[in-house]
PDB file of N, CA and C in Angstrom:
ATOM      1  N   MET A 991     -12.033  10.931  75.599  1.00  0.00           N
ATOM      2  CA  MET A 991     -11.852  11.505  74.169  1.00  0.00           C
ATOM      3  C   MET A 991     -11.148  10.493  73.434  1.00  0.00           C
ATOM      4  N   LYS A 992     -11.939  10.240  72.120  1.00  0.00           N
ATOM      5  CA  LYS A 992     -11.364   9.193  71.279  1.00  0.00           C
ATOM      6  C   LYS A 992     -10.097   9.742  70.392  1.00  0.00           C
ATOM      7  N   ARG A 993      -9.528   8.981  69.743  1.00  0.00           N
ATOM      8  CA  ARG A 993      -8.476   9.457  68.765  1.00  0.00           C
ATOM      9  C   ARG A 993      -9.046   8.920  67.533  1.00  0.00           C
ATOM     10  N   VAL A 994      -8.668   9.773  66.689  1.00  0.00           N
ATOM     11  CA  VAL A 994      -8.918   9.463  65.289  1.00  0.00           C
ATOM     12  C   VAL A 994      -7.740   9.381  64.488  1.00  0.00           C
ATOM     13  N   VAL A 995      -7.677   8.081  63.760  1.00  0.00           N
ATOM     14  CA  VAL A 995      -6.366   7.823  62.989  1.00  0.00           C
ATOM     15  C   VAL A 995      -6.803   7.962  61.629  1.00  0.00           C
ATOM     16  N   VAL A 996      -6.155   8.886  61.034  1.00  0.00           N
ATOM     17  CA  VAL A 996      -6.114   9.080  59.409  1.00  0.00           C
ATOM     18  C   VAL A 996      -5.217   8.354  58.603  1.00  0.00           C
ATOM     19  N   ARG A 997      -5.683   7.310  57.985  1.00  0.00           N
ATOM     20  CA  ARG A 997      -4.773   6.459  57.228  1.00  0.00           C
ATOM     21  C   ARG A 997      -4.595   6.943  55.839  1.00  0.00           C
ATOM     22  N   ASP A 998      -5.487   7.647  55.232  1.00  0.00           N
ATOM     23  CA  ASP A 998      -5.364   8.078  53.813  1.00  0.00           C
ATOM     24  C   ASP A 998      -5.636   9.467  53.793  1.00  0.00           C
ATOM     25  N   ARG A 999      -4.744  10.460  54.032  1.00  0.00           N
ATOM     26  CA  ARG A 999      -4.963  11.781  53.993  1.00  0.00           C
ATOM     27  C   ARG A 999      -5.421  12.229  52.701  1.00  0.00           C
ATOM     28  N   GLU A1000      -5.007  11.718  51.699  1.00  0.00           N
ATOM     29  CA  GLU A1000      -5.286  12.231  50.237  1.00  0.00           C
ATOM     30  C   GLU A1000      -6.866  12.274  49.992  1.00  0.00           C
ATOM     31  N   ARG A1001      -7.724  11.233  50.736  1.00  0.00           N
ATOM     32  CA  ARG A1001      -9.011  11.152  50.442  1.00  0.00           C
ATOM     33  C   ARG A1001      -9.759  12.232  51.489  1.00  0.00           C
ATOM     34  N   ILE A1002      -9.170  12.991  52.272  1.00  0.00           N
ATOM     35  CA  ILE A1002      -9.789  13.957  53.229  1.00  0.00           C
ATOM     36  C   ILE A1002     -10.442  15.060  52.318  1.00  0.00           C
ATOM     37  N   VAL A1003     -11.664  15.411  52.452  1.00  0.00           N
ATOM     38  CA  VAL A1003     -12.054  16.621  51.604  1.00  0.00           C
ATOM     39  C   VAL A1003     -12.611  17.597  52.839  1.00  0.00           C
ATOM     40  N   GLU A1004     -11.935  18.908  52.785  1.00  0.00           N
ATOM     41  CA  GLU A1004     -12.189  19.906  53.694  1.00  0.00           C
ATOM     42  C   GLU A1004     -13.259  20.877  53.222  1.00  0.00           C
ATOM     43  N   ILE A1005     -14.245  21.053  54.009  1.00  0.00           N
ATOM     44  CA  ILE A1005     -15.237  22.287  53.732  1.00  0.00           C
ATOM     45  C   ILE A1005     -15.243  23.161  54.925  1.00  0.00           C
ATOM     46  N   SER A1006     -15.721  24.316  54.444  1.00  0.00           N
ATOM     47  CA  SER A1006     -15.913  25.263  55.492  1.00  0.00           C
ATOM     48  C   SER A1006     -17.127  25.435  56.381  1.00  0.00           C
ATOM     49  N   THR A1007     -17.355  26.090  57.259  1.00  0.00           N
ATOM     50  CA  THR A1007     -18.554  26.070  58.242  1.00  0.00           C
ATOM     51  C   THR A1007     -19.540  26.608  57.183  1.00  0.00           C
ATOM     52  N   LEU A1008     -19.349  27.443  56.466  1.00  0.00           N
ATOM     53  CA  LEU A1008     -20.362  28.386  55.530  1.00  0.00           C
ATOM     54  C   LEU A1008     -20.656  27.293  54.477  1.00  0.00           C
ATOM     55  N   ASP A1009     -19.894  26.393  53.800  1.00  0.00           N
ATOM     56  CA  ASP A1009     -20.320  25.136  52.990  1.00  0.00           C
ATOM     57  C   ASP A1009     -21.284  24.347  53.605  1.00  0.00           C
ATOM     58  N   PHE A1010     -20.915  24.019  54.865  1.00  0.00           N
ATOM     59  CA  PHE A1010     -21.897  23.063  55.639  1.00  0.00           C
ATOM     60  C   PHE A1010     -23.179  23.776  55.820  1.00  0.00           C
ATOM     61  N   LEU A1011     -23.219  24.829  56.271  1.00  0.00           N
ATOM     62  CA  LEU A1011     -24.527  25.604  56.455  1.00  0.00           C
ATOM     63  C   LEU A1011     -25.263  25.710  55.241  1.00  0.00           C
ATOM     64  N   ARG A1012     -24.564  26.016  54.197  1.00  0.00           N
ATOM     65  CA  ARG A1012     -25.433  26.211  52.815  1.00  0.00           C
ATOM     66  C   ARG A1012     -25.959  24.780  52.480  1.00  0.00           C
ATOM     67  N   ILE A1013     -25.297  23.765  52.670  1.00  0.00           N
ATOM     68  CA  ILE A1013     -25.960  22.563  52.487  1.00  0.00           C
ATOM     69  C   ILE A1013     -27.050  22.215  53.381  1.00  0.00           C
ATOM     70  N   LEU A1014     -26.912  22.455  54.452  1.00  0.00           N
ATOM     71  CA  LEU A1014     -28.163  22.400  55.467  1.00  0.00           C
ATOM     72  C   LEU A1014     -29.365  23.168  55.108  1.00  0.00           C
ATOM     73  N   GLU A1015     -29.056  24.327  54.774  1.00  0.00           N
ATOM     74  CA  GLU A1015     -30.211  25.387  54.253  1.00  0.00           C
ATOM     75  C   GLU A1015     -30.607  24.719  52.962  1.00  0.00           C
ATOM     76  N   ALA A1016     -29.915  24.449  52.042  1.00  0.00           N
ATOM     77  CA  ALA A1016     -30.537  23.707  50.791  1.00  0.00           C
ATOM     78  C   ALA A1016     -31.606  22.460  51.013  1.00  0.00           C
ATOM     79  N   GLU A1017     -31.072  21.681  52.163  1.00  0.00           N
ATOM     80  CA  GLU A1017     -31.906  20.692  52.487  1.00  0.00           C
ATOM     81  C   GLU A1017     -32.982  21.021  53.453  1.00  0.00           C
ATOM     82  N   GLN A1018     -33.125  22.275  53.780  1.00  0.00           N
ATOM     83  CA  GLN A1018     -34.180  22.763  54.446  1.00  0.00           C
ATOM     84  C   GLN A1018     -34.169  22.271  56.115  1.00  0.00           C
ATOM     85  N   ARG A1019     -32.915  22.029  56.480  1.00  0.00           N
ATOM     86  CA  ARG A1019     -32.742  21.531  57.922  1.00  0.00           C
ATOM     87  C   ARG A1019     -32.453  22.736  58.897  1.00  0.00           C
ATOM     88  N   ILE A1020     -32.086  23.895  58.202  1.00  0.00           N
ATOM     89  CA  ILE A1020     -31.983  24.948  58.855  1.00  0.00           C
ATOM     90  C   ILE A1020     -32.700  26.253  58.061  1.00  0.00           C
ATOM     91  N   GLN A1021     -33.212  27.354  58.447  1.00  0.00           N
ATOM     92  CA  GLN A1021     -33.840  28.373  57.728  1.00  0.00           C
ATOM     93  C   GLN A1021     -32.966  29.106  56.783  1.00  0.00           C
ATOM     94  N   SER A1022     -31.755  29.517  57.531  1.00  0.00           N
ATOM     95  CA  SER A1022     -30.794  30.404  57.027  1.00  0.00           C
ATOM     96  C   SER A1022     -29.522  30.352  57.372  1.00  0.00           C
ATOM     97  N   ALA A1023     -28.525  30.081  56.668  1.00  0.00           N
ATOM     98  CA  ALA A1023     -27.079  30.122  57.041  1.00  0.00           C
ATOM     99  C   ALA A1023     -26.753  31.349  57.694  1.00  0.00           C
ATOM    100  N   ASP A1024     -27.181  32.492  56.953  1.00  0.00           N
ATOM    101  CA  ASP A1024     -26.915  33.788  57.426  1.00  0.00           C
ATOM    102  C   ASP A1024     -27.340  34.081  58.962  1.00  0.00           C
ATOM    103  N   ALA A1025     -28.509  33.486  59.221  1.00  0.00           N
ATOM    104  CA  ALA A1025     -29.021  33.708  60.640  1.00  0.00           C
ATOM    105  C   ALA A1025     -28.189  33.028  61.547  1.00  0.00           C
ATOM    106  N   VAL A1026     -27.692  31.963  61.226  1.00  0.00           N
ATOM    107  CA  VAL A1026     -26.855  31.122  62.096  1.00  0.00           C
ATOM    108  C   VAL A1026     -25.390  31.950  62.378  1.00  0.00           C
ATOM    109  N   PHE A1027     -24.921  32.451  61.269  1.00  0.00           N
ATOM    110  CA  PHE A1027     -23.577  33.375  61.340  1.00  0.00           C
ATOM    111  C   PHE A1027     -23.990  34.547  62.260  1.00  0.00           C
ATOM    112  N   ALA A1028     -25.243  35.169  62.074  1.00  0.00           N
ATOM    113  CA  ALA A1028     -25.586  36.262  62.886  1.00  0.00           C
ATOM    114  C   ALA A1028     -25.619  35.990  64.431  1.00  0.00           C
ATOM    115  N   LEU A1029     -26.414  34.818  64.769  1.00  0.00           N
ATOM    116  CA  LEU A1029     -26.352  34.453  66.029  1.00  0.00           C
ATOM    117  C   LEU A1029     -25.089  33.884  66.641  1.00  0.00           C
ATOM    118  N   ALA A1030     -24.247  33.582  65.962  1.00  0.00           N
ATOM    119  CA  ALA A1030     -22.713  33.109  66.307  1.00  0.00           C
ATOM    120  C   ALA A1030     -21.931  34.529  66.697  1.00  0.00           C
ATOM    121  N   GLU A1031     -21.959  35.448  65.880  1.00  0.00           N
ATOM    122  CA  GLU A1031     -21.568  36.958  66.091  1.00  0.00           C
ATOM    123  C   GLU A1031     -22.240  37.493  67.182  1.00  0.00           C
ATOM    124  N   GLN A1032     -23.486  37.281  67.553  1.00  0.00           N
ATOM    125  CA  GLN A1032     -23.951  37.978  68.665  1.00  0.00           C
ATOM    126  C   GLN A1032     -23.247  37.007  69.902  1.00  0.00           C
ATOM    127  N   ALA A1033     -22.892  36.020  69.819  1.00  0.00           N
ATOM    128  CA  ALA A1033     -22.499  35.130  71.010  1.00  0.00           C
ATOM    129  C   ALA A1033     -20.900  35.407  71.081  1.00  0.00           C
ATOM    130  N   GLY A1034     -20.373  36.264  70.223  1.00  0.00           N
ATOM    131  CA  GLY A1034     -18.838  36.553  70.126  1.00  0.00           C
ATOM    132  C   GLY A1034     -18.058  35.720  69.501  1.00  0.00           C
ATOM    133  N   ARG A1035     -18.663  34.820  68.564  1.00  0.00           N
ATOM    134  CA  ARG A1035     -17.726  33.966  67.758  1.00  0.00           C
ATOM    135  C   ARG A1035     -17.763  34.443  66.142  1.00  0.00           C
ATOM    136  N   LEU A1036     -16.620  34.314  65.702  1.00  0.00           N
ATOM    137  CA  LEU A1036     -16.288  34.832  64.500  1.00  0.00           C
ATOM    138  C   LEU A1036     -15.973  33.626  63.612  1.00  0.00           C
ATOM    139  N   ALA A1037     -16.947  33.110  63.028  1.00  0.00           N
ATOM    140  CA  ALA A1037     -16.820  31.959  62.085  1.00  0.00           C
ATOM    141  C   ALA A1037     -16.398  32.420  60.762  1.00  0.00           C
ATOM    142  N   SER A1038     -15.430  31.493  60.253  1.00  0.00           N
ATOM    143  CA  SER A1038     -14.980  32.159  58.756  1.00  0.00           C
ATOM    144  C   SER A1038     -16.180  31.791  57.721  1.00  0.00           C
ATOM    145  N   ARG A1039     -16.152  32.899  56.876  1.00  0.00           N
ATOM    146  CA  ARG A1039     -17.146  32.711  55.677  1.00  0.00           C
ATOM    147  C   ARG A1039     -16.585  32.312  54.553  1.00  0.00           C
ATOM    148  N   ALA A1040     -15.415  31.590  54.580  1.00  0.00           N
ATOM    149  CA  ALA A1040     -14.685  31.329  53.221  1.00  0.00           C
ATOM    150  C   ALA A1040     -15.459  30.030  52.696  1.00  0.00           C
ATOM    151  N   GLU A1041     -15.502  29.975  51.431  1.00  0.00           N
ATOM    152  CA  GLU A1041     -16.136  28.950  50.760  1.00  0.00           C
ATOM    153  C   GLU A1041     -15.068  27.931  50.235  1.00  0.00           C
ATOM    154  N   GLN A1042     -14.976  26.646  50.356  1.00  0.00           N
ATOM    155  CA  GLN A1042     -14.063  25.621  49.986  1.00  0.00           C
ATOM    156  C   GLN A1042     -14.716  24.800  48.866  1.00  0.00           C
ATOM    157  N   MET A1043     -16.038  24.619  48.790  1.00  0.00           N
ATOM    158  CA  MET A1043     -16.767  23.582  48.075  1.00  0.00           C
ATOM    159  C   MET A1043     -16.543  23.881  46.605  1.00  0.00           C
ATOM    160  N   ASN A1044     -16.319  25.109  46.192  1.00  0.00           N
ATOM    161  CA  ASN A1044     -15.999  25.580  44.641  1.00  0.00           C
ATOM    162  C   ASN A1044     -14.821  25.017  44.189  1.00  0.00           C
ATOM    163  N   ALA A1045     -13.730  24.609  45.086  1.00  0.00           N
ATOM    164  CA  ALA A1045     -12.615  24.229  44.675  1.00  0.00           C
ATOM    165  C   ALA A1045     -12.664  22.647  44.286  1.00  0.00           C
ATOM    166  N   TYR A1046     -13.833  21.925  44.416  1.00  0.00           N
ATOM    167  CA  TYR A1046     -13.959  20.631  44.263  1.00  0.00           C
ATOM    168  C   TYR A1046     -14.948  20.433  42.951  1.00  0.00           C
ATOM    169  N   ASP A1047     -14.567  19.182  42.280  1.00  0.00           N
ATOM    170  CA  ASP A1047     -15.347  18.962  41.107  1.00  0.00           C
ATOM    171  C   ASP A1047     -16.789  18.724  41.533  1.00  0.00           C
ATOM    172  N   GLU A1048     -17.633  18.598  40.526  1.00  0.00           N
ATOM    173  CA  GLU A1048     -19.161  18.341  40.722  1.00  0.00           C
ATOM    174  C   GLU A1048     -19.278  17.008  41.387  1.00  0.00           C
ATOM    175  N   THR A1049     -18.596  16.115  41.027  1.00  0.00           N
ATOM    176  CA  THR A1049     -18.702  14.703  41.665  1.00  0.00           C
ATOM    177  C   THR A1049     -18.391  14.895  43.063  1.00  0.00           C
ATOM    178  N   THR A1050     -17.431  15.396  43.396  1.00  0.00           N
ATOM    179  CA  THR A1050     -17.041  15.557  44.879  1.00  0.00           C
ATOM    180  C   THR A1050     -18.156  16.351  45.621  1.00  0.00           C
ATOM    181  N   ARG A1051     -18.488  17.442  45.109  1.00  0.00           N
ATOM    182  CA  ARG A1051     -19.618  18.441  45.716  1.00  0.00           C
ATOM    183  C   ARG A1051     -20.814  17.707  45.883  1.00  0.00           C
ATOM    184  N   ARG A1052     -21.168  16.831  44.929  1.00  0.00           N
ATOM    185  CA  ARG A1052     -22.378  15.987  45.217  1.00  0.00           C
ATOM    186  C   ARG A1052     -22.546  15.106  46.056  1.00  0.00           C
ATOM    187  N   ALA A1053     -21.338  14.282  46.200  1.00  0.00           N
ATOM    188  CA  ALA A1053     -20.974  13.262  47.174  1.00  0.00           C
ATOM    189  C   ALA A1053     -21.147  13.958  48.707  1.00  0.00           C
ATOM    190  N   ILE A1054     -20.406  15.110  48.779  1.00  0.00           N
ATOM    191  CA  ILE A1054     -20.504  15.921  50.151  1.00  0.00           C
ATOM    192  C   ILE A1054     -21.878  16.159  50.647  1.00  0.00           C
ATOM    193  N   GLN A1055     -22.716  16.510  49.447  1.00  0.00           N
ATOM    194  CA  GLN A1055     -23.895  17.082  49.840  1.00  0.00           C
ATOM    195  C   GLN A1055     -24.895  15.750  50.178  1.00  0.00           C
ATOM    196  N   GLN A1056     -24.694  14.675  49.538  1.00  0.00           N
ATOM    197  CA  GLN A1056     -25.381  13.591  49.865  1.00  0.00           C
ATOM    198  C   GLN A1056     -25.163  13.022  51.390  1.00  0.00           C
ATOM    199  N   LEU A1057     -24.087  13.325  51.846  1.00  0.00           N
ATOM    200  CA  LEU A1057     -23.764  12.930  53.325  1.00  0.00           C
ATOM    201  C   LEU A1057     -24.895  13.539  54.285  1.00  0.00           C
ATOM    202  N   VAL A1058     -25.507  14.643  53.757  1.00  0.00           N
ATOM    203  CA  VAL A1058     -26.391  15.386  54.796  1.00  0.00           C
ATOM    204  C   VAL A1058     -27.936  15.420  54.353  1.00  0.00           C
ATOM    205  N   VAL A1059     -28.096  14.500  53.228  1.00  0.00           N
ATOM    206  CA  VAL A1059     -29.338  14.636  52.624  1.00  0.00           C
ATOM    207  C   VAL A1059     -30.289  13.731  53.616  1.00  0.00           C
ATOM    208  N   ARG A1060     -31.634  14.342  53.837  1.00  0.00           N
ATOM    209  CA  ARG A1060     -32.515  13.674  54.762  1.00  0.00           C
ATOM    210  C   ARG A1060     -32.895  12.317  54.095  1.00  0.00           C
ATOM    211  N   ASP A1061     -33.077  11.353  55.045  1.00  0.00           N
ATOM    212  CA  ASP A1061     -33.598   9.866  54.586  1.00  0.00           C
ATOM    213  C   ASP A1061     -35.101  10.147  54.371  1.00  0.00           C
ATOM    214  N   GLN A1062     -35.417  10.004  52.991  1.00  0.00           N
ATOM    215  CA  GLN A1062     -36.760  10.504  52.439  1.00  0.00           C
ATOM    216  C   GLN A1062     -37.966   9.125  52.869  1.00  0.00           C
ATOM    217  N   THR A1063     -37.136   8.137  53.341  1.00  0.00           N
ATOM    218  CA  THR A1063     -38.167   6.902  53.509  1.00  0.00           C
ATOM    219  C   THR A1063     -38.699   6.973  54.861  1.00  0.00           C
ATOM    220  N   GLY A1064     -38.193   7.536  55.819  1.00  0.00           N
ATOM    221  CA  GLY A1064     -38.756   7.392  57.096  1.00  0.00           C
ATOM    222  C   GLY A1064     -39.330   8.612  57.678  1.00  0.00           C
TER     223      GLY A1064
END
């Protein structure tokens, strides 16, 4: 297991599972965030549905979304 050293905690941006799934859904990488939650619940997992993205400004939200945007060139 690798260790992660966080040197600048002020620059860490926290997002929820729901936030991440909504980004994947918008990018058409998954069909439905709700379907993923349903499957997780069937498997006995209770993931939080809290949203954290709304707490950030538009520039930060856009930067987070760009991390998962598909490479359109390949």
